[in-house]
Coordinates of C-alpha atoms in Angstrom, one line a residue:
Chain A
X1 CA 0.0 0.0 0.0
X2 CA 1.1 3.6 0.3
X3 CA 4.4 4.0 2.1
X4 CA 4.8 7.1 4.2
X5 CA 6.6 8.3 7.4
X6 CA 3.3 8.4 9.4
X7 CA 3.3 6.0 12.3
X8 CA 0.6 3.7 13.4
X9 CA -2.1 5.6 15.3
X10 CA -2.8 2.7 17.6
X11 CA 0.5 1.0 18.6
X12 CA 2.6 4.0 17.5
X13 CA 5.6 1.9 16.9
X14 CA 5.5 0.8 13.3
X15 CA 4.8 2.7 10.1
X16 CA 1.1 2.9 9.3
X17 CA 0.4 1.2 6.0
X18 CA -3.4 1.2 6.0
X19 CA -6.1 3.7 6.6
X20 CA -9.4 3.3 8.3
X21 CA -12.3 4.1 5.9
X22 CA -14.5 5.5 8.7
X23 CA -12.3 7.6 10.9
X24 CA -9.2 7.9 8.7
X25 CA -6.7 6.6 11.3
X26 CA -3.5 5.0 10.1
X27 CA -2.9 1.4 11.3
X28 CA -0.2 -1.2 10.6
X29 CA -2.1 -4.5 10.8
X30 CA -5.4 -6.2 11.3
X31 CA -4.5 -6.7 15.0
X32 CA -4.5 -3.0 15.7
X33 CA -7.6 -2.5 13.5
X34 CA -9.5 -4.9 15.7
X35 CA -8.2 -3.4 19.0
X36 CA -11.5 -2.1 20.4
X37 CA -9.9 -0.2 23.3
X38 CA -7.6 2.1 21.2
X39 CA -9.3 2.1 17.8
X40 CA -12.3 4.2 18.5
X41 CA -14.1 6.0 15.6
X42 CA -14.5 9.6 16.4
X43 CA -17.5 10.4 14.2
X44 CA -19.5 7.4 15.3
X45 CA -19.7 4.6 17.9
X46 CA -18.2 1.2 17.3
X47 CA -20.2 -0.8 14.8
X48 CA -22.3 -3.4 16.6
X49 CA -24.4 -4.7 13.7
X50 CA -24.6 -4.3 10.0
X51 CA -28.0 -2.6 10.0
X52 CA -27.0 -0.1 12.6
X53 CA -23.8 0.7 10.7
X54 CA -25.8 1.3 7.5
X55 CA -28.2 3.6 9.3
X56 CA -25.4 5.6 10.8
X57 CA -23.7 5.9 7.5
X58 CA -27.0 7.2 6.0
X59 CA -27.4 9.7 8.8
X60 CA -23.9 11.0 8.3
X61 CA -24.4 11.4 4.6
X62 CA -27.7 13.3 5.2
X63 CA -26.1 15.7 7.7
X64 CA -23.2 16.4 5.3
X65 CA -25.4 16.9 2.3
X66 CA -27.8 19.1 4.1
X67 CA -25.0 21.3 5.3
X68 CA -23.7 21.6 1.7
X69 CA -27.2 22.2 0.4
X70 CA -27.7 25.1 2.9
X71 CA -24.5 26.8 2.0
X72 CA -24.6 26.6 -1.8
X73 CA -26.8 28.3 -4.3
X74 CA -27.0 28.1 -8.1
X75 CA -26.2 30.9 -10.4
X76 CA -29.5 31.1 -12.3
X77 CA -32.4 32.2 -10.1
X78 CA -34.9 29.9 -11.7
X79 CA -32.6 26.9 -11.3
X80 CA -31.9 27.8 -7.7
X81 CA -35.6 28.1 -6.9
X82 CA -36.2 24.7 -8.5
X83 CA -33.3 23.1 -6.5
X84 CA -34.2 24.7 -3.1
X85 CA -37.9 24.0 -3.4
X86 CA -37.8 20.4 -4.6
X87 CA -36.9 18.0 -1.8
X88 CA -36.9 15.1 -4.2
X89 CA -34.0 16.4 -6.2
X90 CA -32.0 17.1 -3.1
X91 CA -32.7 13.7 -1.8
X92 CA -31.5 12.1 -5.1
X93 CA -28.3 14.2 -5.1
X94 CA -27.4 12.7 -1.8
X95 CA -26.6 9.4 -3.4
X96 CA -23.0 9.1 -4.7
X97 CA -24.1 7.0 -7.6
X98 CA -26.2 9.8 -9.0
X99 CA -23.4 12.3 -8.4
X100 CA -21.0 9.9 -10.1
X101 CA -22.9 9.8 -13.3
X102 CA -23.8 13.5 -13.3
X103 CA -20.2 14.4 -12.6
X104 CA -19.3 12.6 -15.8
X105 CA -21.7 14.6 -17.7
X106 CA -20.3 17.8 -16.1
X107 CA -16.8 16.7 -17.0
X108 CA -17.8 16.2 -20.6
X109 CA -19.2 19.7 -20.7
X110 CA -16.2 21.3 -19.1
X111 CA -13.4 19.4 -20.8
X112 CA -10.8 21.1 -22.9
X113 CA -9.5 18.1 -24.8
X114 CA -8.4 18.3 -28.4
X115 CA -10.6 16.3 -30.8
X116 CA -8.0 14.8 -33.0
X117 CA -5.9 17.2 -35.1
X118 CA -8.7 19.6 -35.8
X119 CA -8.2 21.6 -32.6
X120 CA -10.3 22.0 -29.6
X121 CA -13.7 20.4 -29.3
X122 CA -16.6 22.7 -30.3
X123 CA -19.1 23.4 -27.6
X124 CA -21.8 21.9 -29.8
X125 CA -19.9 18.7 -30.0
X126 CA -19.6 18.6 -26.2
X127 CA -23.3 19.1 -25.8
X128 CA -24.1 16.5 -28.3
X129 CA -21.8 14.0 -26.6
X130 CA -23.3 14.8 -23.2
X131 CA -26.8 14.4 -24.5
X132 CA -25.9 11.0 -26.0
X133 CA -24.2 9.9 -22.8
X134 CA -27.4 10.8 -20.8
X135 CA -29.4 8.7 -23.3
X136 CA -27.2 5.7 -22.3
X137 CA -28.1 6.3 -18.7
X138 CA -31.8 6.6 -19.3
X139 CA -34.5 4.2 -20.4
X140 CA -33.3 2.0 -23.4
X141 CA -29.6 2.8 -23.0
X142 CA -26.7 0.6 -22.2
X143 CA -26.0 2.0 -18.7
X144 CA -29.6 2.3 -17.6
X145 CA -30.0 3.7 -14.1
X146 CA -33.3 4.2 -12.4
X147 CA -32.1 7.1 -10.2
X148 CA -30.9 9.1 -13.1
X149 CA -34.1 8.5 -15.0
X150 CA -36.1 9.7 -12.0
X151 CA -33.9 12.7 -11.6
X152 CA -34.3 13.7 -15.2
X153 CA -38.1 13.3 -15.2
X154 CA -38.6 15.3 -12.0
X155 CA -36.3 18.1 -13.3
X156 CA -38.1 18.2 -16.7
X157 CA -41.5 18.5 -14.9
X158 CA -40.2 21.4 -12.8
X159 CA -38.7 23.2 -15.8
X160 CA -41.9 22.8 -17.8
X161 CA -43.9 24.1 -14.9
X162 CA -41.7 27.1 -14.7
X163 CA -42.1 27.8 -18.4
X164 CA -45.9 27.6 -18.2
Chain B
X1 CA 42.6 51.1 -129.3
X2 CA 39.9 52.3 -131.6
X3 CA 37.5 52.3 -128.7
X4 CA 39.8 54.4 -126.6
X5 CA 40.4 56.8 -129.5
X6 CA 36.8 56.9 -130.3
X7 CA 36.0 58.0 -126.8
X8 CA 38.7 60.6 -126.9
X9 CA 37.4 62.0 -130.1
X10 CA 33.9 62.2 -128.7
X11 CA 35.3 63.9 -125.6
X12 CA 37.2 66.4 -127.6
X13 CA 34.1 67.1 -129.7
X14 CA 31.9 67.6 -126.7
X15 CA 34.5 69.9 -125.1
X16 CA 34.9 72.0 -128.2
X17 CA 31.2 72.3 -129.1
X18 CA 29.2 75.4 -127.9
X19 CA 27.1 75.5 -124.8
X20 CA 23.7 74.3 -126.1
X21 CA 25.0 70.8 -126.6
X22 CA 26.5 70.8 -123.0
X23 CA 23.5 72.1 -121.1
X24 CA 21.6 68.7 -121.3
X25 CA 24.4 66.4 -120.1
X26 CA 27.1 68.1 -117.9
X27 CA 27.6 70.8 -115.4
X28 CA 29.3 74.1 -116.0
X29 CA 32.2 73.3 -113.6
X30 CA 33.1 70.2 -115.5
X31 CA 33.3 72.2 -118.8
X32 CA 35.6 74.8 -117.2
X33 CA 38.0 72.1 -116.0
X34 CA 38.1 70.6 -119.5
X35 CA 38.8 74.0 -121.2
X36 CA 41.8 74.5 -119.0
X37 CA 43.2 71.0 -119.9
X38 CA 43.0 71.7 -123.7
X39 CA 45.7 74.3 -123.3
X40 CA 48.0 71.8 -121.7
X41 CA 47.1 69.3 -124.5
X42 CA 48.2 71.9 -127.2
X43 CA 51.6 72.2 -125.6
X44 CA 52.1 68.5 -125.7
X45 CA 51.0 68.4 -129.3
X46 CA 53.7 71.0 -130.3
X47 CA 56.4 68.9 -128.6
X48 CA 55.5 65.6 -130.2
X49 CA 54.4 66.7 -133.7
X50 CA 57.6 65.9 -135.6
X51 CA 57.9 62.4 -134.2
X52 CA 54.4 61.4 -135.4
X53 CA 55.0 62.3 -139.1
X54 CA 56.6 59.0 -140.4
X55 CA 53.6 57.0 -139.2
X56 CA 51.0 59.0 -141.1
X57 CA 50.2 56.5 -143.9
X58 CA 49.3 53.7 -141.5
X59 CA 47.1 55.9 -139.4
X60 CA 45.5 57.4 -142.5
X61 CA 43.9 54.1 -143.5
X62 CA 42.5 53.3 -140.1
X63 CA 41.4 56.8 -139.2
X64 CA 39.7 57.5 -142.5
X65 CA 37.3 54.7 -141.9
X66 CA 36.8 55.8 -138.3
X67 CA 36.2 59.5 -138.9
X68 CA 34.0 59.4 -142.0
X69 CA 30.8 60.2 -139.9
X70 CA 32.6 63.0 -138.1
X71 CA 33.2 65.2 -141.2
X72 CA 30.7 67.8 -139.9
X73 CA 32.5 68.0 -136.5
X74 CA 36.0 68.6 -138.0
X75 CA 35.1 72.0 -139.5
X76 CA 34.7 73.7 -136.1
X77 CA 37.9 72.1 -134.9
X78 CA 39.8 73.9 -137.7
X79 CA 38.5 77.2 -136.4
X80 CA 40.0 76.4 -133.0
X81 CA 43.3 75.2 -134.5
X82 CA 44.0 78.4 -136.5
X83 CA 46.5 79.9 -134.0
X84 CA 48.7 76.8 -134.5
X85 CA 51.2 77.4 -137.3
X86 CA 52.2 73.7 -138.3
X87 CA 48.6 73.0 -139.1
X88 CA 48.5 75.7 -141.8
X89 CA 51.5 74.1 -143.5
X90 CA 49.8 70.7 -143.8
X91 CA 46.8 72.4 -145.4
X92 CA 48.9 73.9 -148.2
X93 CA 50.6 70.6 -149.1
X94 CA 47.3 68.8 -149.8
X95 CA 44.7 71.4 -151.0
X96 CA 43.0 69.3 -153.8
X97 CA 42.2 66.1 -151.8
X98 CA 39.8 66.4 -148.8
X99 CA 41.1 63.1 -147.5
X100 CA 44.6 64.6 -147.5
X101 CA 43.2 67.7 -145.9
X102 CA 41.9 65.4 -143.1
X103 CA 45.4 64.0 -142.4
X104 CA 46.6 67.0 -140.2
X105 CA 43.5 66.7 -137.9
X106 CA 44.2 63.0 -137.8
X107 CA 47.8 63.5 -136.8
X108 CA 46.7 66.1 -134.3
X109 CA 44.3 63.5 -132.9
X110 CA 47.0 60.9 -132.9
X111 CA 49.3 63.3 -131.1
X112 CA 46.6 64.1 -128.7
X113 CA 45.7 60.5 -127.9
X114 CA 48.5 59.4 -125.5
X115 CA 48.6 62.8 -123.9
X116 CA 44.9 62.9 -123.4
X117 CA 44.9 59.3 -122.2
X118 CA 47.6 60.0 -119.7
X119 CA 46.2 63.2 -118.5
X120 CA 42.4 62.8 -118.9
X121 CA 41.9 59.4 -117.3
X122 CA 43.7 60.1 -114.0
X123 CA 42.2 63.6 -114.1
X124 CA 38.8 62.1 -114.7
X125 CA 39.4 59.7 -111.8
X126 CA 40.5 62.6 -109.6
X127 CA 37.5 64.6 -110.6
X128 CA 35.2 61.7 -110.0
X129 CA 36.8 61.0 -106.6
X130 CA 36.6 64.7 -105.6
X131 CA 33.0 64.9 -106.8
X132 CA 32.2 61.8 -104.7
X133 CA 33.9 63.4 -101.7
X134 CA 32.1 66.6 -102.2
X135 CA 28.6 65.1 -103.0
X136 CA 28.5 61.4 -103.1
X137 CA 30.9 60.6 -100.3
X138 CA 28.5 62.3 -97.8
X139 CA 25.7 60.2 -99.1
X140 CA 27.7 57.0 -98.7
X141 CA 28.8 58.1 -95.3
X142 CA 25.3 58.9 -94.4
X143 CA 24.3 55.5 -95.8
X144 CA 26.9 53.9 -93.5
X145 CA 25.5 55.8 -90.6
X146 CA 22.0 54.6 -91.6
X147 CA 23.3 51.1 -91.7
X148 CA 25.2 51.3 -88.4
X149 CA 22.9 53.5 -86.3
X150 CA 19.7 51.4 -86.5
X151 CA 21.5 48.4 -85.0
X152 CA 22.4 50.5 -82.0
X153 CA 19.0 52.2 -82.0
X154 CA 17.1 49.0 -82.3
X155 CA 18.6 47.9 -79.0
X156 CA 17.8 51.2 -77.4
X157 CA 14.3 51.1 -78.8
X158 CA 13.8 47.7 -77.3
X159 CA 15.0 49.1 -74.0
X160 CA 12.7 52.1 -74.4
X161 CA 9.8 49.9 -75.3
X162 CA 10.3 48.0 -72.1
X163 CA 10.5 51.2 -70.0
X164 CA 8.8 54.1 -71.6
X165 CA 6.9 54.9 -74.9
X166 CA 7.5 58.6 -75.0
X167 CA 11.1 58.2 -76.3
X168 CA 9.8 56.4 -79.4
X169 CA 7.9 59.5 -80.5
X170 CA 10.7 61.9 -79.8
X171 CA 13.4 60.0 -81.8
X172 CA 13.0 59.1 -85.5
X173 CA 14.7 55.9 -86.5
X174 CA 15.8 57.1 -90.0
X175 CA 17.6 60.5 -90.4
X176 CA 16.3 62.7 -93.2
X177 CA 19.2 65.2 -93.4
X178 CA 22.8 65.7 -92.5
X179 CA 21.9 67.9 -89.6
X180 CA 19.8 65.2 -88.0
X181 CA 22.5 62.7 -88.7
X182 CA 25.1 64.9 -87.0
X183 CA 22.7 65.7 -84.1
X184 CA 21.6 62.1 -83.3
X185 CA 25.0 60.7 -82.1
X186 CA 25.2 63.6 -79.7
X187 CA 21.6 63.1 -78.5
X188 CA 22.0 59.3 -77.9
X189 CA 24.7 59.5 -75.2
X190 CA 22.8 62.2 -73.5
X191 CA 19.7 60.0 -73.1
X192 CA 21.6 56.9 -72.2
X193 CA 22.3 57.9 -68.6
X194 CA 18.7 58.9 -68.1
X195 CA 17.6 55.5 -69.3
X196 CA 20.1 53.8 -67.0
X197 CA 18.8 55.9 -64.1
X198 CA 15.2 55.1 -64.9
X199 CA 16.1 51.4 -65.2
X200 CA 17.9 51.5 -61.9
X201 CA 15.0 53.2 -60.3
X202 CA 12.6 50.6 -61.7
X203 CA 14.9 47.8 -60.3
X204 CA 14.9 49.5 -56.8
X205 CA 11.1 49.7 -56.9
X206 CA 10.8 46.1 -57.8
X207 CA 13.1 45.0 -55.1
X208 CA 11.2 47.0 -52.5
X209 CA 7.9 45.5 -53.6
X210 CA 9.3 42.0 -53.4
X211 CA 10.7 42.7 -49.9
X212 CA 7.3 44.0 -48.8
X213 CA 5.5 40.9 -50.1
X214 CA 7.9 38.6 -48.3
X215 CA 7.4 40.5 -45.0
X216 CA 3.7 40.3 -45.4
X217 CA 3.9 36.6 -46.0
X218 CA 6.0 36.1 -42.9
X219 CA 3.6 38.1 -40.8
X220 CA 0.6 36.1 -42.1
X221 CA 2.4 32.9 -41.4
X222 CA 3.3 34.0 -37.9
X223 CA -0.2 35.1 -37.1
X224 CA -1.9 32.0 -38.6
X225 CA 0.3 29.5 -36.8
X226 CA -0.5 28.9 -33.1
X227 CA 1.8 26.2 -31.9
X228 CA 0.4 23.9 -29.2
X229 CA 2.5 21.7 -27.0
X230 CA 1.9 18.2 -28.2
X231 CA -0.5 16.2 -26.1
X232 CA -1.9 19.3 -24.4
X233 CA -3.9 22.4 -25.2
X234 CA -1.1 24.8 -24.0
X235 CA -0.3 27.5 -26.5
X236 CA 3.1 29.3 -26.3
X237 CA 2.5 32.6 -27.9
X238 CA 4.4 35.2 -26.0
X239 CA 8.1 35.1 -25.1
X240 CA 7.3 35.0 -21.4
X241 CA 5.3 31.8 -21.8
X242 CA 8.2 30.3 -23.7
X243 CA 10.7 31.1 -21.0
X244 CA 8.4 29.7 -18.2
X245 CA 7.9 26.6 -20.2
X246 CA 11.6 26.0 -20.7
X247 CA 12.5 26.6 -17.1
X248 CA 9.8 24.2 -15.9
X249 CA 10.9 21.5 -18.3
X250 CA 14.5 21.8 -17.2
X251 CA 13.5 21.4 -13.6
X252 CA 11.2 18.4 -14.2
X253 CA 13.7 16.8 -16.5
X254 CA 16.5 17.1 -13.9
X255 CA 14.3 15.7 -11.1
X256 CA 13.2 12.8 -13.3
X257 CA 16.7 11.8 -14.2
X258 CA 18.9 12.6 -11.2
X259 CA 19.8 9.9 -8.6
X260 CA 20.4 12.6 -6.0
X261 CA 16.9 14.0 -6.2
X262 CA 16.9 15.7 -2.8
X263 CA 20.1 17.5 -3.5
X264 CA 18.8 19.0 -6.7
X265 CA 15.6 20.0 -5.1
X266 CA 17.5 21.9 -2.4
X267 CA 19.6 23.6 -5.0
X268 CA 16.7 24.7 -7.1
X269 CA 14.6 25.6 -4.0
X270 CA 11.7 23.3 -4.6
X271 CA 9.7 21.6 -1.9
X272 CA 8.0 18.3 -1.9
X273 CA 4.7 19.8 -1.1
X274 CA 4.9 21.9 -4.2
X275 CA 5.7 18.9 -6.4
X276 CA 2.7 17.0 -5.0
X277 CA 0.4 19.9 -5.3
X278 CA 1.4 20.5 -8.9
X279 CA 0.3 17.6 -11.0
X280 CA 2.0 17.0 -14.3
X281 CA 0.3 18.6 -17.2
X282 CA 0.9 15.7 -19.6
X283 CA -0.8 13.2 -17.3
X284 CA -3.9 15.3 -16.8
X285 CA -4.3 15.9 -20.5
X286 CA -3.8 12.2 -21.2
X287 CA -6.5 11.3 -18.6
X288 CA -9.0 13.7 -20.1
X289 CA -8.3 12.4 -23.5
X290 CA -8.9 8.9 -22.4
X291 CA -12.0 9.9 -20.6
X292 CA -13.5 11.5 -23.7
X293 CA -12.5 8.6 -25.9
X294 CA -14.2 6.1 -23.5
X295 CA -17.4 8.1 -23.5
X296 CA -17.3 8.4 -27.3
X297 CA -17.0 4.6 -27.5
X298 CA -19.9 4.0 -25.1
X299 CA -22.1 6.4 -27.1
X300 CA -21.2 4.9 -30.4
X301 CA -21.8 1.4 -29.1
X302 CA -25.5 0.9 -29.4
X303 CA -27.8 -1.6 -27.9
X304 CA -27.9 -4.6 -30.3
X305 CA -31.5 -5.4 -29.6
X306 CA -32.8 -1.8 -30.1
X307 CA -36.1 -1.3 -31.9
X308 CA -37.6 1.6 -33.9
X309 CA -39.8 2.5 -30.9
X310 CA -36.8 2.8 -28.7
X311 CA -35.0 5.0 -31.2
X312 CA -38.0 7.3 -31.3
X313 CA -38.1 7.4 -27.5
X314 CA -34.4 8.2 -27.3
X315 CA -34.8 10.9 -29.9
X316 CA -37.4 12.6 -27.6
X317 CA -35.0 12.0 -24.6
X318 CA -32.3 13.8 -26.6
X319 CA -34.4 16.8 -27.0
X320 CA -35.2 16.8 -23.3
X321 CA -31.6 16.3 -22.3
X322 CA -30.5 19.4 -24.0
X323 CA -32.7 21.3 -21.5
X324 CA -31.1 19.5 -18.6
X325 CA -27.5 20.2 -19.4
X326 CA -27.5 23.8 -18.2
X327 CA -28.9 22.8 -14.8
X328 CA -26.3 20.0 -14.5
X329 CA -23.5 22.5 -15.4
X330 CA -24.5 24.9 -12.7
X331 CA -24.7 22.0 -10.1
X332 CA -21.1 21.2 -11.1
X333 CA -19.9 24.8 -10.9
X334 CA -21.3 25.1 -7.4
X335 CA -19.7 21.9 -6.3
X336 CA -22.8 19.8 -5.5
X337 CA -21.5 17.0 -7.7
X338 CA -18.4 16.3 -5.7
X339 CA -18.3 12.8 -4.3
X340 CA -16.1 10.3 -2.5
X341 CA -17.3 6.8 -3.3
X342 CA -17.1 4.3 -0.5
X343 CA -16.2 0.7 -1.1
X344 CA -19.8 -0.4 -0.7
X345 CA -21.0 2.1 -3.2
X346 CA -18.3 1.1 -5.7
X347 CA -19.5 -2.5 -5.4
X348 CA -23.1 -1.3 -6.1
X349 CA -21.9 0.7 -9.1
X350 CA -20.0 -2.1 -10.6
X351 CA -22.8 -4.5 -9.8
X352 CA -25.2 -2.2 -11.5
X353 CA -22.9 -2.1 -14.5
X354 CA -22.9 -5.9 -14.6
X355 CA -26.7 -5.8 -14.6
X356 CA -26.6 -3.4 -17.5
X357 CA -24.3 -5.7 -19.3
X358 CA -26.7 -8.6 -18.8
X359 CA -29.5 -6.4 -19.9
X360 CA -28.1 -6.7 -23.4
X361 CA -29.6 -10.2 -23.5
X362 CA -32.7 -9.6 -21.4
X363 CA -33.8 -6.0 -21.9
X364 CA -36.0 -4.6 -19.1
X365 CA -38.8 -2.9 -21.1
X366 CA -41.3 -2.8 -18.2
X367 CA -39.1 -0.7 -15.9
X368 CA -38.9 -3.4 -13.3
X369 CA -36.0 -4.1 -10.9
X370 CA -33.9 -6.9 -12.2
X371 CA -33.7 -10.0 -10.2
X372 CA -29.9 -10.1 -10.3
X373 CA -29.6 -7.0 -8.3
X374 CA -31.0 -8.9 -5.3
X375 CA -28.2 -11.3 -5.6
X376 CA -25.8 -8.4 -5.3
X377 CA -27.5 -7.3 -2.1
X378 CA -27.1 -10.8 -0.7
X379 CA -23.4 -10.7 -1.5
X380 CA -23.0 -7.4 0.3
X381 CA -24.9 -8.7 3.3

């Protein structure tokens, strides 16, 4: 794994080769990881059961996302109103899978890669590529995803309502 | 011999005849010169007359036949020969026979012949040559000038035709009189330097135009070309950009190659944190390029079991998606799309991708959850 000068946070004698996914503490071996006395997760209690762990994870995500949502606002007023007023969209954006796919679309739109030898990609080409990629995620596409489909439908309904 | 004598006789006759016969053929000057020569001829005749007497019978026979048509001409000759005394003596010796009377003029003619020949022919040549010098020689010289000058003029005319047309009108190629002939050689060298100067000026003008054209070409080439660093979208336009790029390349090259990395870092004043914070440009550009290519491949790869209905639906989706892009862009700008996937979520994502791959064979047209996804949940549990 990654080699660095950081010592083990539990035994403090050997170099820490691993990292705890929950609390981020460096540890050297499975023995230290399983040490219940020293290895205590700061953000949450020790996991007792699978279901409880899942619930805690969900709670943490909600807290984090709600804080982000409160702080951030979109540029366009109409879009911001849609986002702030619709709890469904906010709920969907909490899931990382949704963010993952939408982030790809965003990356396509903001890329500055040269398209072959003809120079930079045209903005129209970027849009076309993004549109086609969204089609792959929606109904009838290769990478069909229910959450993305739901997100798109809700957003379209909101936009149409605003236009009317 | 006869021919020569005949000509001489004619010449003498013409010279001795009065003016009306001369007006149609010869000029006054010529007559005057001949009159002077007759005096010299008479002197010679007096000197040679006694020597010619023994030959008289031979010459009588030949001359009688020759001079029969000239009987009328002989009479006026007698008038001119009266001052000579020996001629009178011959007349007395032969009064009854006219043929005998003709002997003294024949002798006189015979005595005249060599003298006239010796004097007249060279004199005639001299006169002719002088006349040519006075009148004809100029014509011949002019003709030579005419022959010689056009060759030079033709070249000049060609040059003038190239440069200017006004000179053609000013100069006449053929001279009409001596004055023009004399004037032209003086005019030609005067105009030559002007032509040379004009030609030189033309050359300078042409050179300037060519230089201007080349400069324009270079400028256009410079403006048109925007050189990009290969593999990236970085454009080095200004000198400052070039310098920065060079310095950065030197540093990174040295760090990449050197075995004593830390030493060089200290010398150049670079810290590890800076290196980590600054990702390499080439890697980033390569990643983005690969990303775009992968997405293009996914888009181009269509569903093998697609129907016309699905195509129509997707076309409608495409129209709708164009409306959604702006919203998604703004979400990304604000930062709401940032994520850190947990291992569990990664499994879910990859599992969902597996389900999508399997959907190639069993498309889910009714929008139901696939059964295979449940298996994934069991695996996670």
